[in-house]
């Protein structure tokens, strides 16, 4: 074999071997980098890119190397390298309880917005006075005209004397609720029309047209205070009451509100 040709092939072989080694190194480098622990800011950025929403908080979870991330009020987990995201329940084996559910509840309580009646636009509500207007005996309610539990609540409120209700009508139960709310809102006596609906009576409606922007603002207000069902009530002191509770529970909340 020609010595020159042999040397040429040998050099090419050595070059190719070196090139492959370089390629292998470059391919391995990112993988090695991905196994490096990241700080909380970098991990948050990864979650935000995946979820498309702002991270509310990030902190180490009870599991070593796993971080708890709260985003959109929900909890997910990400490992310290940012390679794995876990969307599910973290269960404590000893107690067989969900750490995820407990932490979510704690977060909701800690971040729940407090209603301040002084900051509300009460013109967007339907005002109803039962008995005398007395300091502290005020309830702000979010209700749907087709809600059966709301109707049950109004039967209960007959046993709660001297009460002022500010009802913000919402349409959680669909287009029919919205149509009823529009008709009630445009009635000459909104309180009368609302109370008739709560008694399953045909409401006194005028068929008039009016500005309905308040109903849209009420939906935004309900979302702001995380109202997910009707009825939801608030006392003047910001005490929250979910559901159609009994008169004793309402009285207790009213008294706690004015202490």
JSON list of C-alpha atoms in Angstrom, two decimals, residues 23-37 81 83-84:
[
{"chain": "A", "resi": 23, "resn": "UNK", "atom": "CA", "xyz": [-19.94, 15.27, 19.57]},
{"chain": "A", "resi": 24, "resn": "UNK", "atom": "CA", "xyz": [-20.44, 12.75, 22.37]},
{"chain": "A", "resi": 25, "resn": "UNK", "atom": "CA", "xyz": [-19.16, 15.27, 24.89]},
{"chain": "A", "resi": 26, "resn": "UNK", "atom": "CA", "xyz": [-21.40, 18.05, 23.58]},
{"chain": "A", "resi": 27, "resn": "UNK", "atom": "CA", "xyz": [-24.42, 15.75, 23.69]},
{"chain": "A", "resi": 28, "resn": "UNK", "atom": "CA", "xyz": [-23.60, 14.66, 27.22]},
{"chain": "A", "resi": 29, "resn": "UNK", "atom": "CA", "xyz": [-23.00, 18.16, 28.52]},
{"chain": "A", "resi": 30, "resn": "UNK", "atom": "CA", "xyz": [-26.66, 19.34, 28.50]},
{"chain": "A", "resi": 31, "resn": "UNK", "atom": "CA", "xyz": [-27.76, 16.12, 30.18]},
{"chain": "A", "resi": 32, "resn": "UNK", "atom": "CA", "xyz": [-25.20, 16.66, 32.91]},
{"chain": "A", "resi": 33, "resn": "UNK", "atom": "CA", "xyz": [-26.28, 20.29, 33.28]},
{"chain": "A", "resi": 34, "resn": "UNK", "atom": "CA", "xyz": [-29.91, 19.23, 33.69]},
{"chain": "A", "resi": 35, "resn": "UNK", "atom": "CA", "xyz": [-29.00, 17.20, 36.76]},
{"chain": "A", "resi": 36, "resn": "UNK", "atom": "CA", "xyz": [-27.77, 20.27, 38.60]},
{"chain": "A", "resi": 37, "resn": "UNK", "atom": "CA", "xyz": [-30.12, 21.58, 41.31]},
{"chain": "A", "resi": 81, "resn": "UNK", "atom": "CA", "xyz": [-33.35, 19.80, 38.72]},
{"chain": "A", "resi": 83, "resn": "UNK", "atom": "CA", "xyz": [-36.63, 17.70, 34.95]},
{"chain": "A", "resi": 84, "resn": "UNK", "atom": "CA", "xyz": [-39.84, 16.29, 36.40]}
]
